[in-house]
Amino acid sequence: MTTLFVVMGVSLLALVMAISLPIALDGKALRLTDAVLLSGAEETPVKLPTTWFGKNIRKSFRLHFEMPSSPEEPQVVFVPFYDGRIVAMLDGHPLPNASPIILRVNPLRHTTAIFVIPDAHAGPGKHSLTLTLDNPLGVLGSLSDIRIAPEGEALHQQAMIDFANRDLHVLLVGAHAFVCLISLVLFLLRPAERLFLWLFWTMAGASLFSMGALGDTFPILAGFFPYLICFAPLGGFFLLGFTLELLSPGDSARLRPRVAIPALLLLGIVQAFSPLVFELAAGVSVPLLLMTGCTSVVLMWRAKDRHERKEIQIVLAATVTVMLAVVHDLSMRLGAVPSGLFLAPFARLFFLTAIAYLMMKRQADYAAALDQSARTLASKLAEREADLHRVFKAQQVFAERELLNQERQRMTSDLHDGVAGHLVTIVTLAEHMAPSDNRLVNTARTALIDLRLVIDALSTDDADLLYTLASFRDRCIAPLETLGLEVEWSMVGLPSELNLTPRDTLHVLRILQEAVNNAVRHGHPSKLTICGDTQENGRPRIVVRNVGGTSPQMGPRGRGLSNMAKRADALTARFTFRPLPDGAEAELSF
């Protein structure tokens, strides 16, 4: 509410100042308001300013004034506004018109005139001034009060009036067209925002009705203005749709624009081609325009407190200002208020400023909403990231614990399968064997060899299988050769580099160790072959074959074969055991 009253107060103050400004500029001017209307031999007293209706009506007015003394400056007859064409005669002598003759038919614009008074007719005494007017283009005729003023002061007032009548109107045409274009672009970028579509049509209508301002530059346009007034209800309809969409998005659909717009267009066409075009425009189009404008003001006034949106209050203040200015200008044309500047152009500037504020406010709201969405999204992403980080840490801790558990189980299994078994044998032999028996020493030595194999396999991060196999041969195969068993060893066919972890290397050694132990213990071979090569598919392979002994009896797998198969699965390898006529063969492909 505070914003509304402040804006309206400033607007009304500007209105009062604009009204009083031309009057204050009178200075040394002699203002004439009493005249007589000449109609044949009859003379009818009239009060200026005066207005009349009718097309192609010629009227003559006579005014009497007295010059108290010879003026020091050149004097002129200054006519602040009139319609049509004007001719002036002073004491029966024609006066030259120093202003260009411009025919205007816009009721909210006018033409000024300055007639230079020759020095020979500017002497002291009584004088008679006759003004003759006719308006061939329009049905509205008017004549303001007349001022006998110094030329410099009259030119100053005329410059102010011309600025409001010509320059400001041209500026408004460009401003309306610019806002119209921006509204269209915004609607095309955001089709769901129908407010900008209604704003586009509102500004397009305002631009169309402002084209009369270009009549000074393009005289051909001046004749079209009376017909454009026939389509004025369209402008009011667009303003009403804009108001409804501003107050509540989607409400403008209640106007049924697909039906109303063609109907209003048809009404305008019928008026434009009617012989009574001017009468219909004044009696139908203008009242419809005022009615829709008043409806828009009432709707915004009722919603200003409910919505509490500054843009609604500012647009309301601007619309009220425009309507007050139009009422003032029409009243001035009808002679109800003193002659002065037309205020509608200045009020329209204020309205355009309000529209510019609305558009910037909307874009700022969109940007703020995007920023808020970005902040919300960033906050949610941060929360989600924190949750994921906590889950990751928990999974990492679990994986580490699981890895440690698996490693513990593997080492337990390795120690159980190797060193623990040998230690059990040592304890048993120590309890039952004679002191001269060497089996205790041999078993202890075997356990030590097994322990060293485990240490060799796990001692480095990057396991070298060929090095580990060489250590295996030295520690496990060489003792067999000293016992008289023929052993054939060849690892030349294996690739020089194998991507195996220490755990994988230990699995390979355990499989080979178990295969060799089973071959020696159960097969009683005369020859043991351990060879490594590369298959056609590029995968390495190690084969343990015992010959010259006994062939195993096939039945359910024992624990040794099952352990070797499990270790092969851990390697993502394939373990195959095949009996031979005089022995057996174990193959590890990985």
mmCIF file of C-alpha atoms in Angstrom, residues 20-324:
data_model
loop_
_atom_site.group_PDB
_atom_site.id
_atom_site.type_symbol
_atom_site.label_atom_id
_atom_site.label_comp_id
_atom_site.label_asym_id
_atom_site.label_seq_id
_atom_site.Cartn_x
_atom_site.Cartn_y
_atom_site.Cartn_z
ATOM 1 C CA SER A 20 -0.037 24.746 -13.985
ATOM 2 C CA LEU A 21 3.199 25.046 -15.954
ATOM 3 C CA PRO A 22 1.772 26.520 -19.161
ATOM 4 C CA ILE A 23 -0.357 28.990 -17.195
ATOM 5 C CA ALA A 24 2.671 30.185 -15.229
ATOM 6 C CA LEU A 25 4.513 30.863 -18.435
ATOM 7 C CA ASP A 26 2.116 33.623 -19.457
ATOM 8 C CA GLY A 27 4.507 36.318 -18.224
ATOM 9 C CA LYS A 28 3.929 39.436 -20.288
ATOM 10 C CA ALA A 29 1.300 37.831 -22.507
ATOM 11 C CA LEU A 30 -2.141 39.404 -22.889
ATOM 12 C CA ARG A 31 -4.628 36.551 -22.588
ATOM 13 C CA LEU A 32 -7.936 36.871 -24.521
ATOM 14 C CA THR A 33 -10.855 34.654 -23.558
ATOM 15 C CA ASP A 34 -13.865 36.762 -24.639
ATOM 16 C CA ALA A 35 -14.856 36.515 -28.288
ATOM 17 C CA VAL A 36 -17.884 36.719 -30.541
ATOM 18 C CA LEU A 37 -18.877 34.089 -33.080
ATOM 19 C CA LEU A 38 -19.616 35.641 -36.473
ATOM 20 C CA SER A 39 -22.501 34.033 -38.310
ATOM 21 C CA GLY A 40 -23.564 36.288 -41.149
ATOM 22 C CA ALA A 41 -24.716 39.527 -39.588
ATOM 23 C CA GLU A 42 -25.179 37.927 -36.184
ATOM 24 C CA GLU A 43 -22.595 38.010 -33.421
ATOM 25 C CA THR A 44 -22.833 35.511 -30.578
ATOM 26 C CA PRO A 45 -20.618 35.925 -27.511
ATOM 27 C CA VAL A 46 -18.484 32.857 -26.708
ATOM 28 C CA LYS A 47 -15.935 32.027 -24.085
ATOM 29 C CA LEU A 48 -12.575 30.632 -25.151
ATOM 30 C CA PRO A 49 -11.525 27.881 -25.311
ATOM 31 C CA THR A 50 -14.466 26.514 -27.260
ATOM 32 C CA THR A 51 -15.238 23.286 -29.107
ATOM 33 C CA TRP A 52 -17.760 22.284 -31.784
ATOM 34 C CA PHE A 53 -18.646 19.202 -33.762
ATOM 35 C CA GLY A 54 -19.303 18.878 -37.471
ATOM 36 C CA LYS A 55 -17.376 18.192 -40.642
ATOM 37 C CA ASN A 56 -16.343 20.934 -43.072
ATOM 38 C CA ILE A 57 -17.760 23.644 -40.804
ATOM 39 C CA ARG A 58 -16.191 27.080 -41.103
ATOM 40 C CA LYS A 59 -16.301 29.367 -38.083
ATOM 41 C CA SER A 60 -15.094 32.917 -37.602
ATOM 42 C CA PHE A 61 -14.335 34.560 -34.272
ATOM 43 C CA ARG A 62 -13.680 38.222 -33.488
ATOM 44 C CA LEU A 63 -11.745 39.401 -30.449
ATOM 45 C CA HIS A 64 -11.066 42.938 -29.263
ATOM 46 C CA PHE A 65 -8.061 43.967 -27.226
ATOM 47 C CA GLU A 66 -6.179 47.120 -26.355
ATOM 48 C CA MET A 67 -2.454 47.721 -26.477
ATOM 49 C CA PRO A 68 -1.572 50.132 -23.611
ATOM 50 C CA SER A 69 1.626 51.358 -25.219
ATOM 51 C CA SER A 70 4.039 50.678 -28.010
ATOM 52 C CA PRO A 71 5.779 47.353 -27.215
ATOM 53 C CA GLU A 72 9.526 47.185 -26.914
ATOM 54 C CA GLU A 73 9.626 43.687 -28.425
ATOM 55 C CA PRO A 74 7.982 42.290 -31.585
ATOM 56 C CA GLN A 75 4.469 41.088 -30.769
ATOM 57 C CA VAL A 76 2.677 37.993 -32.094
ATOM 58 C CA VAL A 77 -0.761 36.444 -31.892
ATOM 59 C CA PHE A 78 -0.199 33.049 -30.226
ATOM 60 C CA VAL A 79 -2.873 30.341 -30.577
ATOM 61 C CA PRO A 80 -1.945 27.482 -28.164
ATOM 62 C CA PHE A 81 -4.184 24.992 -29.971
ATOM 63 C CA TYR A 82 -6.786 24.700 -32.667
ATOM 64 C CA ASP A 83 -8.053 22.120 -35.190
ATOM 65 C CA GLY A 84 -7.904 22.250 -38.956
ATOM 66 C CA ARG A 85 -6.762 25.415 -40.709
ATOM 67 C CA ILE A 86 -6.698 28.964 -39.361
ATOM 68 C CA VAL A 87 -6.467 32.434 -40.915
ATOM 69 C CA ALA A 88 -5.945 35.618 -38.867
ATOM 70 C CA MET A 89 -6.696 39.240 -39.698
ATOM 71 C CA LEU A 90 -5.787 42.212 -37.494
ATOM 72 C CA ASP A 91 -7.781 45.392 -38.080
ATOM 73 C CA GLY A 92 -8.738 44.024 -41.499
ATOM 74 C CA HIS A 93 -5.149 43.190 -42.491
ATOM 75 C CA PRO A 94 -4.102 39.511 -42.921
ATOM 76 C CA LEU A 95 -1.352 38.321 -40.604
ATOM 77 C CA PRO A 96 1.347 35.901 -41.796
ATOM 78 C CA ASN A 97 1.376 32.505 -40.057
ATOM 79 C CA ALA A 98 4.878 31.780 -38.839
ATOM 80 C CA SER A 99 4.013 28.125 -38.020
ATOM 81 C CA PRO A 100 3.685 25.266 -40.518
ATOM 82 C CA ILE A 101 0.116 24.351 -41.354
ATOM 83 C CA ILE A 102 -0.521 20.780 -40.109
ATOM 84 C CA LEU A 103 -3.923 19.138 -40.296
ATOM 85 C CA ARG A 104 -4.476 16.837 -37.286
ATOM 86 C CA VAL A 105 -7.597 14.898 -36.346
ATOM 87 C CA ASN A 106 -6.422 13.346 -33.099
ATOM 88 C CA PRO A 107 -8.568 14.680 -30.232
ATOM 89 C CA LEU A 108 -5.593 14.303 -27.874
ATOM 90 C CA ARG A 109 -3.265 16.347 -30.055
ATOM 91 C CA HIS A 110 -3.501 19.818 -31.460
ATOM 92 C CA THR A 111 -1.804 22.396 -33.635
ATOM 93 C CA THR A 112 -0.345 25.707 -32.550
ATOM 94 C CA ALA A 113 -0.090 28.910 -34.538
ATOM 95 C CA ILE A 114 1.933 32.116 -34.284
ATOM 96 C CA PHE A 115 0.924 35.149 -36.337
ATOM 97 C CA VAL A 116 3.455 37.932 -36.479
ATOM 98 C CA ILE A 117 1.999 41.431 -35.867
ATOM 99 C CA PRO A 118 3.684 44.025 -38.106
ATOM 100 C CA ASP A 119 5.094 46.994 -36.253
ATOM 101 C CA ALA A 120 2.683 49.264 -38.110
ATOM 102 C CA HIS A 121 -0.288 47.503 -36.450
ATOM 103 C CA ALA A 122 1.233 47.028 -32.999
ATOM 104 C CA GLY A 123 0.721 50.587 -31.797
ATOM 105 C CA PRO A 124 -1.215 51.556 -28.643
ATOM 106 C CA GLY A 125 -4.992 51.619 -28.808
ATOM 107 C CA LYS A 126 -7.855 49.258 -29.517
ATOM 108 C CA HIS A 127 -7.522 46.491 -32.082
ATOM 109 C CA SER A 128 -9.828 43.906 -33.643
ATOM 110 C CA LEU A 129 -8.623 40.331 -34.348
ATOM 111 C CA THR A 130 -10.603 37.990 -36.599
ATOM 112 C CA LEU A 131 -9.818 34.246 -36.724
ATOM 113 C CA THR A 132 -11.390 31.953 -39.311
ATOM 114 C CA LEU A 133 -11.128 28.146 -38.902
ATOM 115 C CA ASP A 134 -12.232 25.106 -40.863
ATOM 116 C CA ASN A 135 -11.449 21.400 -40.396
ATOM 117 C CA PRO A 136 -11.824 19.385 -43.613
ATOM 118 C CA LEU A 137 -10.533 16.086 -42.106
ATOM 119 C CA GLY A 138 -12.297 15.672 -38.788
ATOM 120 C CA VAL A 139 -15.562 16.315 -37.037
ATOM 121 C CA LEU A 140 -14.045 17.996 -33.984
ATOM 122 C CA GLY A 141 -13.215 21.689 -34.098
ATOM 123 C CA SER A 142 -11.704 23.733 -31.310
ATOM 124 C CA LEU A 143 -10.054 27.061 -30.534
ATOM 125 C CA SER A 144 -8.059 27.859 -27.423
ATOM 126 C CA ASP A 145 -7.752 31.160 -25.683
ATOM 127 C CA ILE A 146 -5.664 33.711 -27.632
ATOM 128 C CA ARG A 147 -2.525 35.360 -26.346
ATOM 129 C CA ILE A 148 -0.897 38.572 -27.533
ATOM 130 C CA ALA A 149 2.664 38.016 -26.389
ATOM 131 C CA PRO A 150 6.266 38.944 -27.147
ATOM 132 C CA GLU A 151 7.651 36.798 -29.911
ATOM 133 C CA GLY A 152 10.332 35.202 -27.718
ATOM 134 C CA GLU A 153 7.885 34.077 -25.030
ATOM 135 C CA ALA A 154 5.432 32.740 -27.620
ATOM 136 C CA LEU A 155 8.182 30.741 -29.338
ATOM 137 C CA HIS A 156 9.196 29.295 -25.971
ATOM 138 C CA GLN A 157 5.651 28.122 -25.228
ATOM 139 C CA GLN A 158 5.247 26.807 -28.748
ATOM 140 C CA ALA A 159 8.472 24.788 -28.394
ATOM 141 C CA MET A 160 7.100 23.164 -25.238
ATOM 142 C CA ILE A 161 3.798 22.346 -26.889
ATOM 143 C CA ASP A 162 5.496 21.042 -30.037
ATOM 144 C CA PHE A 163 7.678 18.798 -27.877
ATOM 145 C CA ALA A 164 4.574 17.264 -26.290
ATOM 146 C CA ASN A 165 2.696 17.110 -29.613
ATOM 147 C CA ARG A 166 5.416 15.934 -31.975
ATOM 148 C CA ASP A 167 8.745 14.895 -30.463
ATOM 149 C CA LEU A 168 7.336 13.079 -27.450
ATOM 150 C CA HIS A 169 4.770 11.255 -29.579
ATOM 151 C CA VAL A 170 7.472 10.025 -31.964
ATOM 152 C CA LEU A 171 9.486 8.857 -28.975
ATOM 153 C CA LEU A 172 6.445 7.004 -27.664
ATOM 154 C CA VAL A 173 5.916 5.269 -30.999
ATOM 155 C CA GLY A 174 9.463 3.914 -30.858
ATOM 156 C CA ALA A 175 9.135 2.955 -27.185
ATOM 157 C CA HIS A 176 5.868 1.103 -27.794
ATOM 158 C CA ALA A 177 7.368 -0.740 -30.751
ATOM 159 C CA PHE A 178 10.446 -1.681 -28.717
ATOM 160 C CA VAL A 179 8.408 -3.014 -25.775
ATOM 161 C CA CYS A 180 6.177 -4.814 -28.261
ATOM 162 C CA LEU A 181 9.201 -6.557 -29.807
ATOM 163 C CA ILE A 182 10.715 -7.474 -26.444
ATOM 164 C CA SER A 183 7.372 -8.908 -25.279
ATOM 165 C CA LEU A 184 7.112 -11.047 -28.394
ATOM 166 C CA VAL A 185 10.650 -12.373 -27.950
ATOM 167 C CA LEU A 186 9.996 -13.201 -24.289
ATOM 168 C CA PHE A 187 6.786 -15.020 -25.202
ATOM 169 C CA LEU A 188 8.535 -17.031 -27.918
ATOM 170 C CA LEU A 189 11.253 -17.983 -25.435
ATOM 171 C CA ARG A 190 8.683 -18.841 -22.735
ATOM 172 C CA PRO A 191 5.399 -19.814 -24.440
ATOM 173 C CA ALA A 192 3.887 -20.789 -21.099
ATOM 174 C CA GLU A 193 4.199 -17.162 -19.912
ATOM 175 C CA ARG A 194 1.083 -15.817 -21.650
ATOM 176 C CA LEU A 195 1.388 -12.483 -19.843
ATOM 177 C CA PHE A 196 3.978 -11.429 -22.411
ATOM 178 C CA LEU A 197 1.632 -12.394 -25.263
ATOM 179 C CA TRP A 198 -1.081 -10.103 -23.893
ATOM 180 C CA LEU A 199 1.521 -7.403 -23.309
ATOM 181 C CA PHE A 200 2.643 -7.795 -26.926
ATOM 182 C CA TRP A 201 -0.901 -7.249 -28.203
ATOM 183 C CA THR A 202 -1.444 -4.332 -25.809
ATOM 184 C CA MET A 203 1.731 -2.610 -26.976
ATOM 185 C CA ALA A 204 0.954 -3.442 -30.620
ATOM 186 C CA GLY A 205 -2.425 -1.712 -30.267
ATOM 187 C CA ALA A 206 -0.823 1.277 -28.551
ATOM 188 C CA SER A 207 1.786 1.489 -31.317
ATOM 189 C CA LEU A 208 -0.930 1.370 -33.946
ATOM 190 C CA PHE A 209 -2.936 4.149 -32.337
ATOM 191 C CA SER A 210 0.251 6.203 -31.946
ATOM 192 C CA MET A 211 1.022 6.101 -35.654
ATOM 193 C CA GLY A 212 -0.809 9.392 -36.034
ATOM 194 C CA ALA A 213 2.274 11.002 -34.484
ATOM 195 C CA LEU A 214 4.080 10.267 -37.718
ATOM 196 C CA GLY A 215 1.513 12.249 -39.678
ATOM 197 C CA ASP A 216 3.756 15.334 -39.521
ATOM 198 C CA THR A 217 6.484 13.380 -41.310
ATOM 199 C CA PHE A 218 4.188 11.215 -43.434
ATOM 200 C CA PRO A 219 1.027 13.275 -44.156
ATOM 201 C CA ILE A 220 -0.667 10.279 -45.748
ATOM 202 C CA LEU A 221 -0.989 8.685 -42.304
ATOM 203 C CA ALA A 222 -2.992 11.608 -40.952
ATOM 204 C CA GLY A 223 -6.103 10.588 -42.858
ATOM 205 C CA PHE A 224 -6.104 7.086 -41.388
ATOM 206 C CA PHE A 225 -6.329 8.124 -37.759
ATOM 207 C CA PRO A 226 -10.149 8.559 -37.620
ATOM 208 C CA TYR A 227 -10.510 5.010 -38.901
ATOM 209 C CA LEU A 228 -8.023 3.617 -36.370
ATOM 210 C CA ILE A 229 -10.271 4.946 -33.596
ATOM 211 C CA CYS A 230 -12.859 2.411 -34.782
ATOM 212 C CA PHE A 231 -10.567 -0.376 -33.561
ATOM 213 C CA ALA A 232 -9.921 1.239 -30.155
ATOM 214 C CA PRO A 233 -11.968 -1.454 -28.320
ATOM 215 C CA LEU A 234 -9.302 -3.962 -29.324
ATOM 216 C CA GLY A 235 -6.743 -1.999 -27.330
ATOM 217 C CA GLY A 236 -9.007 -2.005 -24.295
ATOM 218 C CA PHE A 237 -9.646 -5.735 -24.714
ATOM 219 C CA PHE A 238 -5.901 -6.456 -24.834
ATOM 220 C CA LEU A 239 -5.375 -4.311 -21.729
ATOM 221 C CA LEU A 240 -8.102 -6.257 -19.922
ATOM 222 C CA GLY A 241 -6.529 -9.581 -20.912
ATOM 223 C CA PHE A 242 -3.139 -8.337 -19.766
ATOM 224 C CA THR A 243 -4.661 -7.313 -16.427
ATOM 225 C CA LEU A 244 -6.311 -10.701 -15.849
ATOM 226 C CA GLU A 245 -3.110 -12.557 -16.731
ATOM 227 C CA LEU A 246 -1.106 -10.280 -14.441
ATOM 228 C CA LEU A 247 -3.417 -10.871 -11.501
ATOM 229 C CA SER A 248 -3.841 -14.616 -11.991
ATOM 230 C CA PRO A 249 -2.061 -16.573 -14.756
ATOM 231 C CA GLY A 250 -4.568 -18.400 -16.905
ATOM 232 C CA ASP A 251 -7.563 -16.183 -16.107
ATOM 233 C CA SER A 252 -7.302 -14.406 -19.453
ATOM 234 C CA ALA A 253 -8.766 -17.516 -21.099
ATOM 235 C CA ARG A 254 -12.151 -16.483 -19.654
ATOM 236 C CA LEU A 255 -12.251 -13.640 -22.202
ATOM 237 C CA ARG A 256 -12.398 -16.196 -25.021
ATOM 238 C CA PRO A 257 -9.973 -14.252 -27.234
ATOM 239 C CA ARG A 258 -10.571 -16.500 -30.252
ATOM 240 C CA VAL A 259 -14.161 -15.272 -30.321
ATOM 241 C CA ALA A 260 -13.818 -11.744 -28.944
ATOM 242 C CA ILE A 261 -10.948 -10.561 -31.153
ATOM 243 C CA PRO A 262 -12.647 -11.430 -34.506
ATOM 244 C CA ALA A 263 -15.881 -9.876 -33.211
ATOM 245 C CA LEU A 264 -14.153 -6.614 -32.293
ATOM 246 C CA LEU A 265 -12.302 -6.590 -35.618
ATOM 247 C CA LEU A 266 -15.594 -7.012 -37.454
ATOM 248 C CA LEU A 267 -17.122 -4.192 -35.405
ATOM 249 C CA GLY A 268 -14.215 -1.900 -36.310
ATOM 250 C CA ILE A 269 -14.470 -2.751 -40.018
ATOM 251 C CA VAL A 270 -18.202 -2.055 -40.041
ATOM 252 C CA GLN A 271 -17.632 1.318 -38.375
ATOM 253 C CA ALA A 272 -14.743 2.236 -40.686
ATOM 254 C CA PHE A 273 -16.843 1.668 -43.828
ATOM 255 C CA SER A 274 -19.952 3.311 -42.442
ATOM 256 C CA PRO A 275 -20.915 6.806 -43.607
ATOM 257 C CA LEU A 276 -21.259 7.701 -39.929
ATOM 258 C CA VAL A 277 -17.731 6.569 -39.094
ATOM 259 C CA PHE A 278 -16.958 9.530 -36.845
ATOM 260 C CA GLU A 279 -20.245 9.389 -34.997
ATOM 261 C CA LEU A 280 -19.936 5.632 -34.436
ATOM 262 C CA ALA A 281 -16.344 5.967 -33.293
ATOM 263 C CA ALA A 282 -17.350 8.605 -30.743
ATOM 264 C CA GLY A 283 -20.481 6.754 -29.626
ATOM 265 C CA VAL A 284 -19.315 3.116 -29.668
ATOM 266 C CA SER A 285 -15.555 2.639 -29.862
ATOM 267 C CA VAL A 286 -14.490 5.285 -27.364
ATOM 268 C CA PRO A 287 -17.049 4.205 -24.709
ATOM 269 C CA LEU A 288 -15.988 0.558 -25.123
ATOM 270 C CA LEU A 289 -12.361 1.579 -24.712
ATOM 271 C CA LEU A 290 -13.129 3.548 -21.569
ATOM 272 C CA MET A 291 -15.257 0.714 -20.172
ATOM 273 C CA THR A 292 -12.526 -1.917 -20.581
ATOM 274 C CA GLY A 293 -9.946 0.483 -19.189
ATOM 275 C CA CYS A 294 -12.083 1.195 -16.122
ATOM 276 C CA THR A 295 -12.656 -2.553 -15.676
ATOM 277 C CA SER A 296 -8.911 -3.153 -15.668
ATOM 278 C CA VAL A 297 -8.418 -0.432 -13.054
ATOM 279 C CA VAL A 298 -11.172 -1.857 -10.839
ATOM 280 C CA LEU A 299 -9.736 -5.379 -11.054
ATOM 281 C CA MET A 300 -6.239 -4.206 -10.131
ATOM 282 C CA TRP A 301 -7.590 -1.974 -7.345
ATOM 283 C CA ARG A 302 -9.483 -4.889 -5.769
ATOM 284 C CA ALA A 303 -6.445 -7.195 -6.048
ATOM 285 C CA LYS A 304 -3.719 -4.786 -4.911
ATOM 286 C CA ASP A 305 -3.988 -5.733 -1.213
ATOM 287 C CA ARG A 306 -4.720 -9.412 -1.778
ATOM 288 C CA HIS A 307 -1.655 -10.068 -3.927
ATOM 289 C CA GLU A 308 0.768 -7.646 -2.216
ATOM 290 C CA ARG A 309 2.890 -7.476 -5.357
ATOM 291 C CA LYS A 310 4.602 -4.191 -6.091
ATOM 292 C CA GLU A 311 4.366 -4.601 -9.844
ATOM 293 C CA ILE A 312 0.549 -4.723 -9.644
ATOM 294 C CA GLN A 313 0.479 -1.563 -7.550
ATOM 295 C CA ILE A 314 2.821 0.269 -9.927
ATOM 296 C CA VAL A 315 0.908 -0.809 -13.059
ATOM 297 C CA LEU A 316 -2.317 0.249 -11.336
ATOM 298 C CA ALA A 317 -0.880 3.675 -10.498
ATOM 299 C CA ALA A 318 0.368 4.086 -14.062
ATOM 300 C CA THR A 319 -3.001 3.066 -15.556
ATOM 301 C CA VAL A 320 -4.882 5.461 -13.269
ATOM 302 C CA THR A 321 -2.468 8.228 -14.221
ATOM 303 C CA VAL A 322 -3.050 7.587 -17.932
ATOM 304 C CA MET A 323 -6.822 7.680 -17.498
ATOM 305 C CA LEU A 324 -6.666 10.886 -15.452
#
